[in-house]
JSON list of C-alpha atoms in Angstrom, two decimals:
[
{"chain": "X", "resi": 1, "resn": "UNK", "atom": "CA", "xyz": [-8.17, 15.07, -8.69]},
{"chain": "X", "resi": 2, "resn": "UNK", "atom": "CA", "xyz": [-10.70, 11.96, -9.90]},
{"chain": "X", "resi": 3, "resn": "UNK", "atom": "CA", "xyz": [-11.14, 9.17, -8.09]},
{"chain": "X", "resi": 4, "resn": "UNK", "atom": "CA", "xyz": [-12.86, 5.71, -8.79]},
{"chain": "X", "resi": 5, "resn": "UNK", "atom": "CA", "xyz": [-14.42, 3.43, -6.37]},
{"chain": "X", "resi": 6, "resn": "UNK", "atom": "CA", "xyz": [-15.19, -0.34, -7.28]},
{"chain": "X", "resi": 7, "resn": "UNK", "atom": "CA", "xyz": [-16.72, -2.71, -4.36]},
{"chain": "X", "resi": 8, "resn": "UNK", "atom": "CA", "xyz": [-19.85, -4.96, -4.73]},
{"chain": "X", "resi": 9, "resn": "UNK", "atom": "CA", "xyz": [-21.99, -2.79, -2.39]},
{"chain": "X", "resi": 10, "resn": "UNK", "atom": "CA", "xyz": [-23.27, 0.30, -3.80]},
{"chain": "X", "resi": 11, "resn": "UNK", "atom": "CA", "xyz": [-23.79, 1.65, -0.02]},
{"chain": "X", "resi": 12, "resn": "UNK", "atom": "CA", "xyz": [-19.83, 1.29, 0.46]},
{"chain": "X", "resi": 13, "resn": "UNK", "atom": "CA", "xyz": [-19.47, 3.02, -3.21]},
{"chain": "X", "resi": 14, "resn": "UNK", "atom": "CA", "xyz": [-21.87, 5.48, -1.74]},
{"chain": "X", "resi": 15, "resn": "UNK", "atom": "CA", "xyz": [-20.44, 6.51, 1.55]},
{"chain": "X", "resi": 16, "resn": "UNK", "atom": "CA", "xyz": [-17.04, 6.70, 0.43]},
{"chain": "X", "resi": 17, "resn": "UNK", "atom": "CA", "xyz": [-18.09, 9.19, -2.75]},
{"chain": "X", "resi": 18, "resn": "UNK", "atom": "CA", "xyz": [-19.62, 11.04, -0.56]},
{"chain": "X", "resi": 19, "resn": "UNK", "atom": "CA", "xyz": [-16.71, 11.42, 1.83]},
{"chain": "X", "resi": 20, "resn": "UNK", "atom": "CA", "xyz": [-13.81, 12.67, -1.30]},
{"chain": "X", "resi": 21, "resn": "UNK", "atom": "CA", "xyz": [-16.56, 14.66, -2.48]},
{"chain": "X", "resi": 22, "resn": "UNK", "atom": "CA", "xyz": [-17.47, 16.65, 0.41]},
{"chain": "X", "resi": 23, "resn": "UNK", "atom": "CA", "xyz": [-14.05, 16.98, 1.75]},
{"chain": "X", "resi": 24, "resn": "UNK", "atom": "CA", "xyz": [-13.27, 17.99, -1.56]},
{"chain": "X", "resi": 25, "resn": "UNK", "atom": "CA", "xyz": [-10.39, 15.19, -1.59]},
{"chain": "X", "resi": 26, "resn": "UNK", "atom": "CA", "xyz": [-11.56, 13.75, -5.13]},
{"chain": "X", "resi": 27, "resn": "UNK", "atom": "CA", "xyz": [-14.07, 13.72, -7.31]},
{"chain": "X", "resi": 28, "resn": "UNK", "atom": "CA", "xyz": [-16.01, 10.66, -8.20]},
{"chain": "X", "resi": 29, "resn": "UNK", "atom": "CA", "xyz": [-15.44, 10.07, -11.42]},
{"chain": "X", "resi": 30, "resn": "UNK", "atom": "CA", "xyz": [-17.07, 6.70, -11.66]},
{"chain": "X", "resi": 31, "resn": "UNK", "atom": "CA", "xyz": [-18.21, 3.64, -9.56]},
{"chain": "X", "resi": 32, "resn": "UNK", "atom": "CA", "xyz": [-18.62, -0.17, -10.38]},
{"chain": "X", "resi": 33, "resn": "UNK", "atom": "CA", "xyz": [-19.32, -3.44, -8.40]},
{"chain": "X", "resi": 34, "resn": "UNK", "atom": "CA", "xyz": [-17.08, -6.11, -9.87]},
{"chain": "X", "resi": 35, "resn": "UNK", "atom": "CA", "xyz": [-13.70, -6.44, -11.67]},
{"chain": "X", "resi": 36, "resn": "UNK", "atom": "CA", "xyz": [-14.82, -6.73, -15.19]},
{"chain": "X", "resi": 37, "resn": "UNK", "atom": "CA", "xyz": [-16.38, -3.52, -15.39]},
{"chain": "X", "resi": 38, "resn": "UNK", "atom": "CA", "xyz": [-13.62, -2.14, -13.37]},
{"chain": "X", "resi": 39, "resn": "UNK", "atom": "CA", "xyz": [-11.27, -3.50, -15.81]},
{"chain": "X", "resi": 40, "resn": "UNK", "atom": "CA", "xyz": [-13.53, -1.64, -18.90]},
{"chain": "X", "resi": 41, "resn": "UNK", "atom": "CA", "xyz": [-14.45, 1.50, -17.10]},
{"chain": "X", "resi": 42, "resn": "UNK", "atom": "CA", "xyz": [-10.81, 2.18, -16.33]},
{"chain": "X", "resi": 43, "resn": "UNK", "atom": "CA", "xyz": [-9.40, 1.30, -19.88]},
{"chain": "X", "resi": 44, "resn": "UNK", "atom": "CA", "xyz": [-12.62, 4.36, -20.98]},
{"chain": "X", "resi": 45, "resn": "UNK", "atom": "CA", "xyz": [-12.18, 6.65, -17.85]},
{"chain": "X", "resi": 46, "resn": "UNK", "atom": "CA", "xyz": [-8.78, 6.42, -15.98]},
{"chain": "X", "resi": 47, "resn": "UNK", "atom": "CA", "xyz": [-8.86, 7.88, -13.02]},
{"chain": "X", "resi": 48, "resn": "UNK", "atom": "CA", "xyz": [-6.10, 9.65, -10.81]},
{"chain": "X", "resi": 49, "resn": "UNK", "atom": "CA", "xyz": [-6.85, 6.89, -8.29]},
{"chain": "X", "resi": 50, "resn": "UNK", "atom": "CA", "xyz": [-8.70, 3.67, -7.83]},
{"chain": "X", "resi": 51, "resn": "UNK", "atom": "CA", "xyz": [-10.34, 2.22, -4.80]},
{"chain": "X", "resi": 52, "resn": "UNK", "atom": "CA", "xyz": [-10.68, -0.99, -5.39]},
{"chain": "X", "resi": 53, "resn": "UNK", "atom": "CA", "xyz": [-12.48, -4.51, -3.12]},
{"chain": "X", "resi": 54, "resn": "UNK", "atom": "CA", "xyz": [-11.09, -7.54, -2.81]},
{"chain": "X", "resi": 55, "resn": "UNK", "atom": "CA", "xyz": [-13.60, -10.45, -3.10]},
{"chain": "X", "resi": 56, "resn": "UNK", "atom": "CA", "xyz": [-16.52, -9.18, -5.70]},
{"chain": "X", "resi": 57, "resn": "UNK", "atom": "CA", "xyz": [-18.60, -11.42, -8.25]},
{"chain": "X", "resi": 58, "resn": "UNK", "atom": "CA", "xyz": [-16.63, -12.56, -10.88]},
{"chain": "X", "resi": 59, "resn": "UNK", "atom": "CA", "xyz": [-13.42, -10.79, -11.14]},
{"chain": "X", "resi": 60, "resn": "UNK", "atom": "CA", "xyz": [-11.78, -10.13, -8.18]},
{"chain": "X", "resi": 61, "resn": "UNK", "atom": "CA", "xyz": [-10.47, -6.92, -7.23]},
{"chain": "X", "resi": 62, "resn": "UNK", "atom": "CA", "xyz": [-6.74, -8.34, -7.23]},
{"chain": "X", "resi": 63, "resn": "UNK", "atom": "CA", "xyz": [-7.21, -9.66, -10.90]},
{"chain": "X", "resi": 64, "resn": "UNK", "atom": "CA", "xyz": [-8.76, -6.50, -11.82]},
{"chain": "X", "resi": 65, "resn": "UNK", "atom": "CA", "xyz": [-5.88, -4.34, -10.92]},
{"chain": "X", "resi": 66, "resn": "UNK", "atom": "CA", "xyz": [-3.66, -6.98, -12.60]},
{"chain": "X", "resi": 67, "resn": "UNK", "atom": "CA", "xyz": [-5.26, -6.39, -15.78]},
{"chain": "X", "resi": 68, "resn": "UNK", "atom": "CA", "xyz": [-5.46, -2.30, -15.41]},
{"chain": "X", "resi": 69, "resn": "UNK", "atom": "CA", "xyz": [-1.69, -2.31, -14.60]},
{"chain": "X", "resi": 70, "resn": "UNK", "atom": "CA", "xyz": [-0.61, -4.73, -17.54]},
{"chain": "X", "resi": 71, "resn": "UNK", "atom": "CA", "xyz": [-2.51, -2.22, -19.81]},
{"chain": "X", "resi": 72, "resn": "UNK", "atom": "CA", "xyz": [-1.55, 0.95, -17.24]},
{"chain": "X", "resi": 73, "resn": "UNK", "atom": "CA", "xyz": [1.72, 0.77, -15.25]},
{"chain": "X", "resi": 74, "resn": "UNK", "atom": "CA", "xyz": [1.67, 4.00, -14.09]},
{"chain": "X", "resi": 75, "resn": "UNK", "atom": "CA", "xyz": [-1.83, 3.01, -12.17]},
{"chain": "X", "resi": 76, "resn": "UNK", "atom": "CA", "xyz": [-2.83, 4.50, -8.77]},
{"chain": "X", "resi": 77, "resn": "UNK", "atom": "CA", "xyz": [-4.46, 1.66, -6.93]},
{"chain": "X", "resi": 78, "resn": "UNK", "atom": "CA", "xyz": [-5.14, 1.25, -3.46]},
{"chain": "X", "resi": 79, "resn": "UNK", "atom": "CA", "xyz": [-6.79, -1.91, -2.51]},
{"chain": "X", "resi": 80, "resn": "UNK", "atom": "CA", "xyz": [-9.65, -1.07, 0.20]},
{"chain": "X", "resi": 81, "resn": "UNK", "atom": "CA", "xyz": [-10.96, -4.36, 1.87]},
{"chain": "X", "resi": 82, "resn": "UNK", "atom": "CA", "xyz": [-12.50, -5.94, 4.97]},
{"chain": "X", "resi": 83, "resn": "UNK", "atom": "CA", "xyz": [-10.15, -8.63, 4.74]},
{"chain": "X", "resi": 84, "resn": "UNK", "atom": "CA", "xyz": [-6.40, -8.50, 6.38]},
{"chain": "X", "resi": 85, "resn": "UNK", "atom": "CA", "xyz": [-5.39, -11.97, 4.56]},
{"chain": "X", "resi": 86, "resn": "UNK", "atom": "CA", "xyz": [-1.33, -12.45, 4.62]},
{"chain": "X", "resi": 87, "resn": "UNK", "atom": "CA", "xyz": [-2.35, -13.69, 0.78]},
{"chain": "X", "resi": 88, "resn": "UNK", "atom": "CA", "xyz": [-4.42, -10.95, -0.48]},
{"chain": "X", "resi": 89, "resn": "UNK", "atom": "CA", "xyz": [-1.42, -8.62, 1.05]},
{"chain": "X", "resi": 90, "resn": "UNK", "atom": "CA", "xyz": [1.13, -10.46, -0.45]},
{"chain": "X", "resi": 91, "resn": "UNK", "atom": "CA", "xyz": [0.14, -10.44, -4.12]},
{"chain": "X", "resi": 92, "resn": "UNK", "atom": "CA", "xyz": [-1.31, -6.67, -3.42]},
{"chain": "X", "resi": 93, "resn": "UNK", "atom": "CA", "xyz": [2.49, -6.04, -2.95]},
{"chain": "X", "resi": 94, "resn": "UNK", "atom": "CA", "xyz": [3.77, -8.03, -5.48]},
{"chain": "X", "resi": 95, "resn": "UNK", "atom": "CA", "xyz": [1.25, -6.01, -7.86]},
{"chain": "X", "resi": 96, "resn": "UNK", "atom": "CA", "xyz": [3.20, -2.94, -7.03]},
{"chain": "X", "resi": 97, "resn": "UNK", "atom": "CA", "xyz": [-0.35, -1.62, -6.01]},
{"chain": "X", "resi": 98, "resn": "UNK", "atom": "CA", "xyz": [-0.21, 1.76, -4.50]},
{"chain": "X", "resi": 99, "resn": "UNK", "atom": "CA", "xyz": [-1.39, 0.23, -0.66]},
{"chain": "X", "resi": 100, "resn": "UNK", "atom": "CA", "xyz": [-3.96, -1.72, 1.34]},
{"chain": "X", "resi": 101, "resn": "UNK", "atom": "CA", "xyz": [-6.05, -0.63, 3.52]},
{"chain": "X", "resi": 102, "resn": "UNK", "atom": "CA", "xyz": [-8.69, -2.31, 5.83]},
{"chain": "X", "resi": 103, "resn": "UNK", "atom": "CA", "xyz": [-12.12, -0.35, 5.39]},
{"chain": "X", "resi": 104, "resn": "UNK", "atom": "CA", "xyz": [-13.41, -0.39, 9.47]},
{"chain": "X", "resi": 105, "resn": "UNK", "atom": "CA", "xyz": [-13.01, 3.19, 9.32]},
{"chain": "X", "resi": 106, "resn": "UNK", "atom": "CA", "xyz": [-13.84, 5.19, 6.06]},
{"chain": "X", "resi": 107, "resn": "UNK", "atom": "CA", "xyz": [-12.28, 8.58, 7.31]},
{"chain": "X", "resi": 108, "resn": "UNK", "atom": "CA", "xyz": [-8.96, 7.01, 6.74]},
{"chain": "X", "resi": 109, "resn": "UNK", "atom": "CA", "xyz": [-9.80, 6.89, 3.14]},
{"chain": "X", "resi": 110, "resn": "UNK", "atom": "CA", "xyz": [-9.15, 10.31, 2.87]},
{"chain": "X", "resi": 111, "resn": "UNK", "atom": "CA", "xyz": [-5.42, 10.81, 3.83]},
{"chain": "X", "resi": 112, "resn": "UNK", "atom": "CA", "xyz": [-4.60, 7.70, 2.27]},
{"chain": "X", "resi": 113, "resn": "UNK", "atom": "CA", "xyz": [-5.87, 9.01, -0.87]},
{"chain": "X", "resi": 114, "resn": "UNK", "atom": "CA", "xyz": [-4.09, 12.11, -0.73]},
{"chain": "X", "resi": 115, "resn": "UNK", "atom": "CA", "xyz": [-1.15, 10.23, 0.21]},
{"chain": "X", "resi": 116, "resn": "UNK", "atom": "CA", "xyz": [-1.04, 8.00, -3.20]},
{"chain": "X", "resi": 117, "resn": "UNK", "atom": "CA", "xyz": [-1.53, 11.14, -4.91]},
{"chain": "X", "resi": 118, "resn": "UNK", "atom": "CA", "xyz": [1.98, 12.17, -3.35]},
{"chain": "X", "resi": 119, "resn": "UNK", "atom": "CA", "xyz": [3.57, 9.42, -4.74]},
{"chain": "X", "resi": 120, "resn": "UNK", "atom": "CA", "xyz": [3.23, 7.27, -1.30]},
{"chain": "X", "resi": 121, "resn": "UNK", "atom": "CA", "xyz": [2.35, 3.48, -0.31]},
{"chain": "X", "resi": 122, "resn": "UNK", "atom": "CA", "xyz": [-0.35, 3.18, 2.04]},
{"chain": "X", "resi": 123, "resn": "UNK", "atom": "CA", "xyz": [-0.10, 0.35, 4.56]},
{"chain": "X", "resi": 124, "resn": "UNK", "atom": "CA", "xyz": [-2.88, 0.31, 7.27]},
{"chain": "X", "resi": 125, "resn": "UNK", "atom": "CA", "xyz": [-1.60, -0.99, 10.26]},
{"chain": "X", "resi": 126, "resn": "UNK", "atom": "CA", "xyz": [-3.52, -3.80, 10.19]},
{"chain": "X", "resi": 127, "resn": "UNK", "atom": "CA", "xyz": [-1.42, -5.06, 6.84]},
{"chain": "X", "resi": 128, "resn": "UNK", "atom": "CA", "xyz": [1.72, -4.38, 8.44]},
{"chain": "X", "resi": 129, "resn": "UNK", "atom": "CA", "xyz": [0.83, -6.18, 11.66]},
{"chain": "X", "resi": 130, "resn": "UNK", "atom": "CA", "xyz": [0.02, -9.48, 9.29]},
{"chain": "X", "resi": 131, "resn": "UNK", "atom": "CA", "xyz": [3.25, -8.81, 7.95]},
{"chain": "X", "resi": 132, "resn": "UNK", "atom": "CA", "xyz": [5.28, -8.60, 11.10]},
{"chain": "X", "resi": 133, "resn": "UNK", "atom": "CA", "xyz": [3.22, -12.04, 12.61]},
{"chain": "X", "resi": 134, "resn": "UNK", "atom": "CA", "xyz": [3.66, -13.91, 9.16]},
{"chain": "X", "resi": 135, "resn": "UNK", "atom": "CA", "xyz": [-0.39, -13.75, 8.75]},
{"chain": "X", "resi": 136, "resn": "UNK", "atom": "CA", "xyz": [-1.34, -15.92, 12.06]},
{"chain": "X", "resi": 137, "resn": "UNK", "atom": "CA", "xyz": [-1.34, -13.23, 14.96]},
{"chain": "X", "resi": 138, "resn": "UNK", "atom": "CA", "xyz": [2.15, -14.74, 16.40]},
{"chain": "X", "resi": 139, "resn": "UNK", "atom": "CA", "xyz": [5.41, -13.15, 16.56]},
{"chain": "X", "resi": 140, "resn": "UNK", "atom": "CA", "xyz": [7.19, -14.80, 13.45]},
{"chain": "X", "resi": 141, "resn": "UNK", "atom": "CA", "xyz": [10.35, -13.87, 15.34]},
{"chain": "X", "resi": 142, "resn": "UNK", "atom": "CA", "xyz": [9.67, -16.08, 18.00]},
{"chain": "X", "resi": 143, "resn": "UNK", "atom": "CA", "xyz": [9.91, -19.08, 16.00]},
{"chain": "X", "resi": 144, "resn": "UNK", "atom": "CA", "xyz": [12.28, -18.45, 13.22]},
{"chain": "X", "resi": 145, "resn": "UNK", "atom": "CA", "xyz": [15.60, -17.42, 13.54]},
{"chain": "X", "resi": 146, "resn": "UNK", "atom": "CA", "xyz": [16.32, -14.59, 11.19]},
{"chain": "X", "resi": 147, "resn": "UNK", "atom": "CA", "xyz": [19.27, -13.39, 9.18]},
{"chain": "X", "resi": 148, "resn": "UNK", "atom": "CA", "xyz": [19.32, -10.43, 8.10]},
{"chain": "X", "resi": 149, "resn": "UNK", "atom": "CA", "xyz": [19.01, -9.91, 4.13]},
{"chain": "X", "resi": 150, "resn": "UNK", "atom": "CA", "xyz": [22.11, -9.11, 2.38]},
{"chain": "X", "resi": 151, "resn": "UNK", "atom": "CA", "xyz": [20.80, -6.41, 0.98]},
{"chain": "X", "resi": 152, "resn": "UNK", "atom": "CA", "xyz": [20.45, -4.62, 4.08]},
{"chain": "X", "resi": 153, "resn": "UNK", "atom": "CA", "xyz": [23.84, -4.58, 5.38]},
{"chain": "X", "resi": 154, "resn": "UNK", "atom": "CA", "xyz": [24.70, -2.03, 2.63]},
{"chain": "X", "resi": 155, "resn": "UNK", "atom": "CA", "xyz": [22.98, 0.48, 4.38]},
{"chain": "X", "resi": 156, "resn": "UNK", "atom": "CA", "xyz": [24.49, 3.09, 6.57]},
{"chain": "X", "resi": 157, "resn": "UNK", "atom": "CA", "xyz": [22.72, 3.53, 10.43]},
{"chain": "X", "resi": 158, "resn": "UNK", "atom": "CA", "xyz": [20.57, 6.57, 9.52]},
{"chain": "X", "resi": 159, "resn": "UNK", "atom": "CA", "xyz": [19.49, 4.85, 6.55]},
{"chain": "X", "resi": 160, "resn": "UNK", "atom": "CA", "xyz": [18.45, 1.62, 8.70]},
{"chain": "X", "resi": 161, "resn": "UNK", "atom": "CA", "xyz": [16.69, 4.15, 10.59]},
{"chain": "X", "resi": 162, "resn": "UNK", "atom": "CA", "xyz": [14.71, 5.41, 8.27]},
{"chain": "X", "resi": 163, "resn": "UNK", "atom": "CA", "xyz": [13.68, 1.99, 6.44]},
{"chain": "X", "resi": 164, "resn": "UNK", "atom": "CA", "xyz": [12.77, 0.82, 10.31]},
{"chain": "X", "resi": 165, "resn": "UNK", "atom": "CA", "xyz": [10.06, 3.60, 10.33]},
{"chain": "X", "resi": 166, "resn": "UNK", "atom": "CA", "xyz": [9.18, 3.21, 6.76]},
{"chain": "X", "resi": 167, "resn": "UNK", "atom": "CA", "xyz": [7.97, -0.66, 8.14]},
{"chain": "X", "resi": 168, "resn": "UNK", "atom": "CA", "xyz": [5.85, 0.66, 10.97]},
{"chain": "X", "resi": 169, "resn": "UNK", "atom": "CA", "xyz": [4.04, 2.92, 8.64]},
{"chain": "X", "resi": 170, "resn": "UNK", "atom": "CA", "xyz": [5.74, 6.00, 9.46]},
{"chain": "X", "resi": 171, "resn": "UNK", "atom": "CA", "xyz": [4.87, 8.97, 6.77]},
{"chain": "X", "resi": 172, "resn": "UNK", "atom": "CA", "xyz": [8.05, 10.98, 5.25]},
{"chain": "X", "resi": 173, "resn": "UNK", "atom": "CA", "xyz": [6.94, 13.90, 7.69]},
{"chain": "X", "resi": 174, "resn": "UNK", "atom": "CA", "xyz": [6.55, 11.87, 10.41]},
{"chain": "X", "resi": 175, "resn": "UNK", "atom": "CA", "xyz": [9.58, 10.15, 9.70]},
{"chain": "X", "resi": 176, "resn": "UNK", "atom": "CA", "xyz": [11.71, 13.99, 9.32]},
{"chain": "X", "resi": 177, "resn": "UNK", "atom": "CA", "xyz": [9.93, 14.75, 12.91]},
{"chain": "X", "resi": 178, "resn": "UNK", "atom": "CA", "xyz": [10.73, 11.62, 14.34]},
{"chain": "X", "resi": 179, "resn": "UNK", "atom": "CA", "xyz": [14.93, 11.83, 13.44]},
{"chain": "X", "resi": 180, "resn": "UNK", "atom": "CA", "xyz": [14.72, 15.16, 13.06]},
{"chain": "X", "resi": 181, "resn": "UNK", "atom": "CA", "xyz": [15.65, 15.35, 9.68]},
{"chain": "X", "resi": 182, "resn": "UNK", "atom": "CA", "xyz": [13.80, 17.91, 6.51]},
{"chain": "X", "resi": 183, "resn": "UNK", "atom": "CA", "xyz": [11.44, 15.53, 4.41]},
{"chain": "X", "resi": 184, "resn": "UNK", "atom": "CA", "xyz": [13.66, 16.35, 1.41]},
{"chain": "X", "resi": 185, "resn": "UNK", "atom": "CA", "xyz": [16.29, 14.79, 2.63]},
{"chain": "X", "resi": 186, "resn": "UNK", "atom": "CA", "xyz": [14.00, 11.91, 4.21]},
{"chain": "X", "resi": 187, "resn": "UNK", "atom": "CA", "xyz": [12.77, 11.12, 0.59]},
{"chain": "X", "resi": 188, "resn": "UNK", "atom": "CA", "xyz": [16.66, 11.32, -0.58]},
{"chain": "X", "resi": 189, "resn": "UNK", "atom": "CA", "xyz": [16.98, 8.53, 1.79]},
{"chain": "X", "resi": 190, "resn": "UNK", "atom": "CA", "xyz": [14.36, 6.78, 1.35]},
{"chain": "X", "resi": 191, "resn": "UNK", "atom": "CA", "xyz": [15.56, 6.71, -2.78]},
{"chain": "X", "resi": 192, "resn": "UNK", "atom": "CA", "xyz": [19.49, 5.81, -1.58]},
{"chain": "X", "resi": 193, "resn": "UNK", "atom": "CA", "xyz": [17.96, 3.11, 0.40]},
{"chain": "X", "resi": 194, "resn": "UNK", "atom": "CA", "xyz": [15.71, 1.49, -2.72]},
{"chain": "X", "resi": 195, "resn": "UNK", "atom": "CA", "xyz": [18.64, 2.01, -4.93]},
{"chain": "X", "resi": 196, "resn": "UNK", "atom": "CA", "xyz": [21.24, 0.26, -2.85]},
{"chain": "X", "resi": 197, "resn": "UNK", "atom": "CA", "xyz": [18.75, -2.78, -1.64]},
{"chain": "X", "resi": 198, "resn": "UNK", "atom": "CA", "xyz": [17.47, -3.26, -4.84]},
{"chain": "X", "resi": 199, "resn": "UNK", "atom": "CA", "xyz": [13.49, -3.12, -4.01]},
{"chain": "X", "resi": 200, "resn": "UNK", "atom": "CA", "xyz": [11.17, -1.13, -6.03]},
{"chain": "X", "resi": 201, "resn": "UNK", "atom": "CA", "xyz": [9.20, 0.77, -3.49]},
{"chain": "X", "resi": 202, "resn": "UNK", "atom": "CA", "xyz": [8.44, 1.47, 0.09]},
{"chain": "X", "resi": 203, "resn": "UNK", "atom": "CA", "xyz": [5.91, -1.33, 0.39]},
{"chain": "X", "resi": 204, "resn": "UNK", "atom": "CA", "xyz": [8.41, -4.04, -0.58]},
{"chain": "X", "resi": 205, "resn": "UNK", "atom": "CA", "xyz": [10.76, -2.00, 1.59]},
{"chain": "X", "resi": 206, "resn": "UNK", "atom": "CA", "xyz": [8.59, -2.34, 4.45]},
{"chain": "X", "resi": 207, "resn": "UNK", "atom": "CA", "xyz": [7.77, -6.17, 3.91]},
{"chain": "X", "resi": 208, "resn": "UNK", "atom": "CA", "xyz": [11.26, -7.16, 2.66]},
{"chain": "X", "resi": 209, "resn": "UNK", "atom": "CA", "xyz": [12.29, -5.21, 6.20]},
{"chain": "X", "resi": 210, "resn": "UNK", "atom": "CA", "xyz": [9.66, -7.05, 8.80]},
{"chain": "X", "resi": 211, "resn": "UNK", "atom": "CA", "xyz": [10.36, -10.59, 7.36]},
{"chain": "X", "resi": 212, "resn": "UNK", "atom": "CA", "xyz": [13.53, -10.30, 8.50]},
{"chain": "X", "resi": 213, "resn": "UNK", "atom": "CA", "xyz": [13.70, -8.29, 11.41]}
]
């Protein structure tokens, strides 16, 4: 597996290299430092995945994995930033970028690497607690009165089960040990539930879910 890393300071580019290299996660296929050359390097190299900044010279990280995924839908990109900002995470989402993680810890690079590569969206739980407190630290539910989306009310219990854990952050194996279900038929559910609420992946799922819960 080949990974990417783009951020504006070669030490981060460094470190986390180092880390999918020596845990034999990924290989580093190539690194830049803003979204332009992102942009060009990808469009030459693509990798499996791309770890990709936020706020770099020039291009930002968000436009450059706008402009890979116009030119590459089928893009692996998992947004790895300092910042927790309810707007970054929003358009992030509405990207259809593969997650967003906050980088205080690199180790947690790892699994969320190997998790995209599965076909899963990362949230750190940092992004989904700026989704649950609409971005300001407060309980959103404490001043808004929410109904329920429509879309919801399709879905049977276990189902609203499941999509519950898929907002906390819950895995598909953590999920199967949790309702003690097989992960097979977790991601069965998981697919029913998308189908029947009309959202095109776990990461809308999961903010679609909070905002009105």
């Amino acid at each position: 597996m080949s990974a990417a890393i783009v951020d504006d300071d070669p030490i981060v580019c460094s470190s986390i290299g180092t880390i999918l290299t020596a845990t034999g996660t990924a290989t580093v296929l190539w690194t830049a430092h803003d979204g332009a050359s992102a942009v060009r390097e990808y469009g030459a190299h693509p990798p499996d995945v791309l770890l990709i900044d936020v706020q770099m010279p020039g291009m930002d990280g968000l436009d450059a994995a706008e402009r890979i995924l116009q030119g590459h839908p089928g893009a692996r990109i998992l947004i790895l930033t300092t910042f927790a900002d309810p707007d970054y995470i929003r358009r992030a989402v509405q990207l259809h970028t593969k997650g967003y993680l906050i980088k205080q810890d690199v180790a947690s690079v790892i699994p969320a690497v190997q998790a995209v590569m599965a076909g899963q969206v990362v949230l750190g739980a940092e992004v989904l607690g700026q989704i649950a407190a609409g971005g300001d630290g407060r309980d959103a539910r404490q001043e808004t009165r929410i109904v329920e989306d429509e879309r919801f009310t399709r879905l049977t219990g276990r189902e609203r089960d499941v999509a519950a854990l898929v907002a906390e952050g819950y895995d598909n194996r953590q999920i199967a040990a949790e309702l003690h279900l097989s992960e097979g038929t977790v991601r069965n559910r998981i697919s029913d539930i998308l189908a029947k609420a009309n959202i095109a992946n776990r990461t809308k799922l999961a903010v679609e879910w909070l905002s009105c819960h």
